[in-house]
Amino acid sequence: MRTSSLISLTSWLPIVLLVLVALGALVAWAGHLGHGKAVVTACLRAAVQLGGVSVVISWVIAYSAASAGFILLMYGVATFTAGRRIAGGRELWLAGVPIAAGTAPVLAVLMTSGAISTDGIVVIPVAGILLGGCLTATTLAGRRALDELAQRKGEVEAALALGFTPRDAALEICRPAAAQALVPALDQTRTVGLVTLPGAFVGMLIGGASPIEAGVVQLVVLVALLAAEAVAILVTVEIAARGGFTR
């Protein structure tokens, strides 16, 4: 069976997916990357989770309360994932602060300005994009900040001896490295249309929108994502500098 979507639903599709999963796992194992098993489990989780979402999404988008609950669920998972990657322990849920700080105001601006519809079918995927971007930015910024503070502990102590406050001393050391977490979003925005055609653009075209409409939607998504990630990184660095994350 063939469809008009980007992916052709043929009998070969399950085999192709299995081959790609095996290829990714084999390369990770043979290259000693340490993530061979993780590639397989991540793909299996993606299949199960997307299957579950496909089943419930039609019900969720019909009710505002259900849509809000679904977004909160995504936020909780993003918080847990980022917190576990950065530090774990009691401070795990601190990762939710930068994720919320980046996602909430940007989503609020988009909704209150009328740039996006308040219907669940629109708000849920946009919120998911923002949460996913902030999850990645928070994780990268947090890990790099803590790594720098651990490796350059002597420089922090030297700054303290010069009269810096503990926060300012930590910021001087960890902020430049943590700020690199914004580079992927910057590169994606700079090269859109030249290197890749992102999902929102392709999805709009497949859905029947004109190339101009698809381009406008993708621009809004990219700009919103860049703003959300910048806020998330700033808040993450601040928490790390104040000793909020520990390993």
Short mmCIF file of C-alpha atoms in Angstrom, two decimals:
data_model
loop_
_atom_site.label_atom_id
_atom_site.label_comp_id
_atom_site.label_asym_id
_atom_site.label_seq_id
_atom_site.Cartn_x
_atom_site.Cartn_y
_atom_site.Cartn_z
CA MET A 1 0.00 0.00 0.00
CA ARG A 2 1.39 3.38 -1.03
CA THR A 3 0.31 6.71 0.35
CA SER A 4 0.82 10.36 -0.55
CA SER A 5 2.88 10.93 2.60
CA LEU A 6 6.65 11.33 2.75
CA ILE A 7 7.08 7.65 3.70
CA SER A 8 5.63 4.87 1.55
CA LEU A 9 3.83 2.29 3.69
CA THR A 10 4.95 -0.87 1.93
CA SER A 11 5.61 -4.40 3.18
CA TRP A 12 9.33 -3.59 3.05
CA LEU A 13 9.09 -0.79 5.61
CA PRO A 14 9.42 -2.98 8.76
CA ILE A 15 12.45 -4.71 7.22
CA VAL A 16 14.04 -1.38 6.32
CA LEU A 17 13.53 -0.14 9.88
CA LEU A 18 15.08 -3.28 11.37
CA VAL A 19 18.08 -2.99 9.04
CA LEU A 20 18.62 0.67 10.00
CA VAL A 21 18.37 -0.10 13.72
CA ALA A 22 20.84 -2.96 13.34
CA LEU A 23 23.20 -0.75 11.34
CA GLY A 24 23.17 2.00 13.95
CA ALA A 25 23.72 -0.46 16.80
CA LEU A 26 26.48 -2.31 14.94
CA VAL A 27 28.38 0.86 14.12
CA ALA A 28 28.10 2.09 17.71
CA TRP A 29 29.33 -1.30 19.01
CA ALA A 30 32.12 -1.80 16.46
CA GLY A 31 33.30 1.77 16.86
CA HIS A 32 33.44 1.41 20.67
CA LEU A 33 31.08 4.37 21.08
CA GLY A 34 29.46 2.70 24.06
CA HIS A 35 25.88 3.10 22.86
CA GLY A 36 25.19 -0.06 20.85
CA LYS A 37 22.48 -1.32 23.20
CA ALA A 38 21.14 2.22 23.70
CA VAL A 39 20.51 2.56 19.95
CA VAL A 40 18.28 -0.53 19.99
CA THR A 41 16.39 0.41 23.15
CA ALA A 42 15.91 4.01 21.99
CA CYS A 43 14.39 2.82 18.70
CA LEU A 44 12.13 0.33 20.48
CA ARG A 45 10.97 3.02 22.90
CA ALA A 46 10.30 5.39 20.02
CA ALA A 47 8.15 2.78 18.28
CA VAL A 48 6.13 2.03 21.41
CA GLN A 49 5.74 5.68 22.42
CA LEU A 50 4.74 6.87 18.95
CA GLY A 51 2.29 4.00 18.71
CA GLY A 52 0.73 5.00 22.02
CA VAL A 53 0.54 8.66 21.05
CA SER A 54 -1.08 7.75 17.74
CA VAL A 55 -3.79 5.89 19.62
CA VAL A 56 -4.63 8.60 22.18
CA ILE A 57 -3.90 11.81 20.28
CA SER A 58 -7.28 11.99 18.57
CA TRP A 59 -8.98 11.98 21.98
CA VAL A 60 -6.50 14.33 23.64
CA ILE A 61 -6.80 17.12 21.08
CA ALA A 62 -10.58 17.21 21.45
CA TYR A 63 -10.46 18.53 25.03
CA SER A 64 -8.52 21.53 26.33
CA ALA A 65 -7.93 19.94 29.74
CA ALA A 66 -6.61 16.76 28.12
CA SER A 67 -4.32 18.80 25.87
CA ALA A 68 -2.96 20.69 28.86
CA GLY A 69 -2.44 17.43 30.72
CA PHE A 70 -0.60 15.93 27.78
CA ILE A 71 1.73 18.94 27.61
CA LEU A 72 2.41 18.65 31.35
CA LEU A 73 3.24 14.98 30.84
CA MET A 74 5.73 15.90 28.11
CA TYR A 75 7.20 18.53 30.42
CA GLY A 76 7.60 16.02 33.24
CA VAL A 77 9.39 13.54 30.99
CA ALA A 78 11.66 16.28 29.62
CA THR A 79 12.50 17.41 33.16
CA PHE A 80 13.29 13.89 34.34
CA THR A 81 15.44 13.17 31.28
CA ALA A 82 17.45 16.40 31.50
CA GLY A 83 17.86 16.15 35.27
CA ARG A 84 19.12 12.58 35.06
CA ARG A 85 21.61 13.51 32.34
CA ILE A 86 22.96 16.54 34.19
CA ALA A 87 23.27 15.39 37.76
CA GLY A 88 20.55 13.16 39.15
CA GLY A 89 19.86 12.88 42.86
CA ARG A 90 17.77 15.40 44.70
CA GLU A 91 18.52 18.17 42.22
CA LEU A 92 17.04 16.17 39.32
CA TRP A 93 13.84 18.22 39.20
CA LEU A 94 15.78 21.50 39.08
CA ALA A 95 16.19 20.79 35.37
CA GLY A 96 12.50 21.61 35.02
CA VAL A 97 13.16 25.26 35.86
CA PRO A 98 15.13 26.17 32.68
CA ILE A 99 12.89 23.99 30.51
CA ALA A 100 9.79 25.80 31.78
CA ALA A 101 11.52 29.19 31.65
CA GLY A 102 12.31 28.67 27.98
CA THR A 103 9.08 27.00 26.85
CA ALA A 104 6.31 28.77 28.77
CA PRO A 105 6.88 32.43 27.77
CA VAL A 106 7.56 31.62 24.13
CA LEU A 107 4.47 29.42 23.88
CA ALA A 108 2.43 32.12 25.64
CA VAL A 109 3.58 34.78 23.16
CA LEU A 110 2.71 32.56 20.19
CA MET A 111 -0.75 31.78 21.55
CA THR A 112 -1.76 35.22 22.84
CA SER A 113 -0.57 36.98 19.70
CA GLY A 114 -2.59 34.66 17.48
CA ALA A 115 0.54 33.45 15.69
CA ILE A 116 -0.64 29.90 16.36
CA SER A 117 -4.10 28.50 17.02
CA THR A 118 -5.09 27.51 20.54
CA ASP A 119 -6.48 24.21 19.26
CA GLY A 120 -4.85 21.14 20.76
CA ILE A 121 -3.84 19.82 17.34
CA VAL A 122 -1.59 22.90 16.98
CA VAL A 123 -0.53 23.65 20.55
CA ILE A 124 0.60 20.12 21.41
CA PRO A 125 3.14 19.71 18.56
CA VAL A 126 4.45 23.27 18.97
CA ALA A 127 4.84 22.74 22.72
CA GLY A 128 6.57 19.44 21.99
CA ILE A 129 9.05 21.13 19.66
CA LEU A 130 9.86 23.80 22.24
CA LEU A 131 10.13 21.30 25.09
CA GLY A 132 12.40 19.07 23.02
CA GLY A 133 14.67 21.96 22.12
CA CYS A 134 14.86 23.17 25.72
CA LEU A 135 15.51 19.61 26.91
CA THR A 136 18.54 19.32 24.64
CA ALA A 137 19.81 22.82 25.41
CA THR A 138 19.42 22.35 29.17
CA THR A 139 21.16 18.98 29.12
CA LEU A 140 24.11 20.20 27.06
CA ALA A 141 24.51 23.45 29.00
CA GLY A 142 24.23 21.75 32.37
CA ARG A 143 26.71 19.00 31.59
CA ARG A 144 29.25 21.39 30.09
CA ALA A 145 28.91 23.81 32.99
CA LEU A 146 29.50 21.10 35.58
CA ASP A 147 32.38 19.61 33.61
CA GLU A 148 34.12 22.99 33.41
CA LEU A 149 33.61 23.72 37.10
CA ALA A 150 35.03 20.31 38.02
CA GLN A 151 38.03 20.47 35.69
CA ARG A 152 38.90 24.09 36.44
CA LYS A 153 38.26 24.12 40.15
CA GLY A 154 41.59 25.81 40.77
CA GLU A 155 40.60 28.75 38.57
CA VAL A 156 37.37 29.15 40.50
CA GLU A 157 39.32 29.26 43.73
CA ALA A 158 41.71 31.79 42.22
CA ALA A 159 38.79 34.02 41.26
CA LEU A 160 37.44 33.75 44.78
CA ALA A 161 40.84 34.83 46.12
CA LEU A 162 40.66 37.90 43.90
CA GLY A 163 37.39 38.94 45.52
CA PHE A 164 34.80 37.42 43.18
CA THR A 165 31.60 36.15 44.75
CA PRO A 166 31.08 32.37 44.45
CA ARG A 167 28.41 32.93 41.77
CA ASP A 168 30.53 35.32 39.71
CA ALA A 169 33.60 33.11 39.99
CA ALA A 170 31.65 30.10 38.76
CA LEU A 171 30.05 32.08 35.93
CA GLU A 172 33.44 33.23 34.64
CA ILE A 173 34.49 29.62 34.27
CA CYS A 174 31.38 27.76 33.13
CA ARG A 175 29.42 30.31 31.08
CA PRO A 176 31.56 30.27 27.87
CA ALA A 177 31.50 26.47 27.64
CA ALA A 178 27.80 26.15 28.51
CA ALA A 179 26.89 28.81 25.95
CA GLN A 180 28.07 26.42 23.22
CA ALA A 181 24.84 24.51 23.80
CA LEU A 182 23.13 27.14 21.64
CA VAL A 183 25.30 26.33 18.61
CA PRO A 184 23.10 23.48 17.22
CA ALA A 185 20.02 25.75 17.21
CA LEU A 186 22.01 28.56 15.65
CA ASP A 187 23.35 26.29 12.92
CA GLN A 188 19.91 24.87 12.22
CA THR A 189 18.46 28.36 11.83
CA ARG A 190 21.35 29.64 9.73
CA THR A 191 21.31 26.74 7.29
CA VAL A 192 17.57 26.10 6.96
CA GLY A 193 16.63 25.77 3.31
CA LEU A 194 20.28 25.39 2.30
CA VAL A 195 21.23 22.18 4.09
CA THR A 196 17.95 20.78 5.42
CA LEU A 197 14.22 21.20 5.00
CA PRO A 198 12.93 20.73 8.59
CA GLY A 199 9.89 18.73 9.58
CA ALA A 200 7.40 21.58 9.90
CA PHE A 201 8.17 22.76 6.36
CA VAL A 202 7.91 19.30 4.83
CA GLY A 203 4.79 18.48 6.85
CA MET A 204 3.02 21.62 5.66
CA LEU A 205 3.87 20.85 2.03
CA ILE A 206 2.58 17.29 2.34
CA GLY A 207 -0.57 18.63 3.99
CA GLY A 208 -1.29 20.78 0.93
CA ALA A 209 0.04 24.19 2.01
CA SER A 210 1.86 26.40 -0.43
CA PRO A 211 5.67 26.69 -0.20
CA ILE A 212 5.27 30.27 1.08
CA GLU A 213 2.91 29.19 3.87
CA ALA A 214 5.20 26.32 4.79
CA GLY A 215 8.19 28.67 4.88
CA VAL A 216 6.41 31.10 7.20
CA VAL A 217 5.42 28.31 9.60
CA GLN A 218 8.97 26.93 9.67
CA LEU A 219 10.42 30.41 10.28
CA VAL A 220 8.11 30.94 13.26
CA VAL A 221 9.09 27.55 14.68
CA LEU A 222 12.83 28.14 14.28
CA VAL A 223 12.78 31.65 15.75
CA ALA A 224 10.62 30.52 18.67
CA LEU A 225 12.89 27.54 19.28
CA LEU A 226 16.01 29.70 19.25
CA ALA A 227 14.50 32.13 21.76
CA ALA A 228 13.32 29.31 24.05
CA GLU A 229 16.69 27.57 24.02
CA ALA A 230 18.56 30.81 24.74
CA VAL A 231 16.44 31.38 27.84
CA ALA A 232 16.83 27.75 28.95
CA ILE A 233 20.62 27.92 28.63
CA LEU A 234 20.82 31.19 30.54
CA VAL A 235 18.78 29.80 33.43
CA THR A 236 20.73 26.53 33.42
CA VAL A 237 24.05 28.35 33.70
CA GLU A 238 22.68 30.47 36.54
CA ILE A 239 21.55 27.40 38.48
CA ALA A 240 24.89 25.67 37.92
CA ALA A 241 26.83 28.76 39.03
CA ARG A 242 24.81 28.93 42.24
CA GLY A 243 25.57 25.29 43.00
CA GLY A 244 22.09 24.03 42.23
CA PHE A 245 23.33 21.01 40.27
CA THR A 246 25.72 18.60 41.96
CA ARG A 247 27.12 15.21 41.01
#
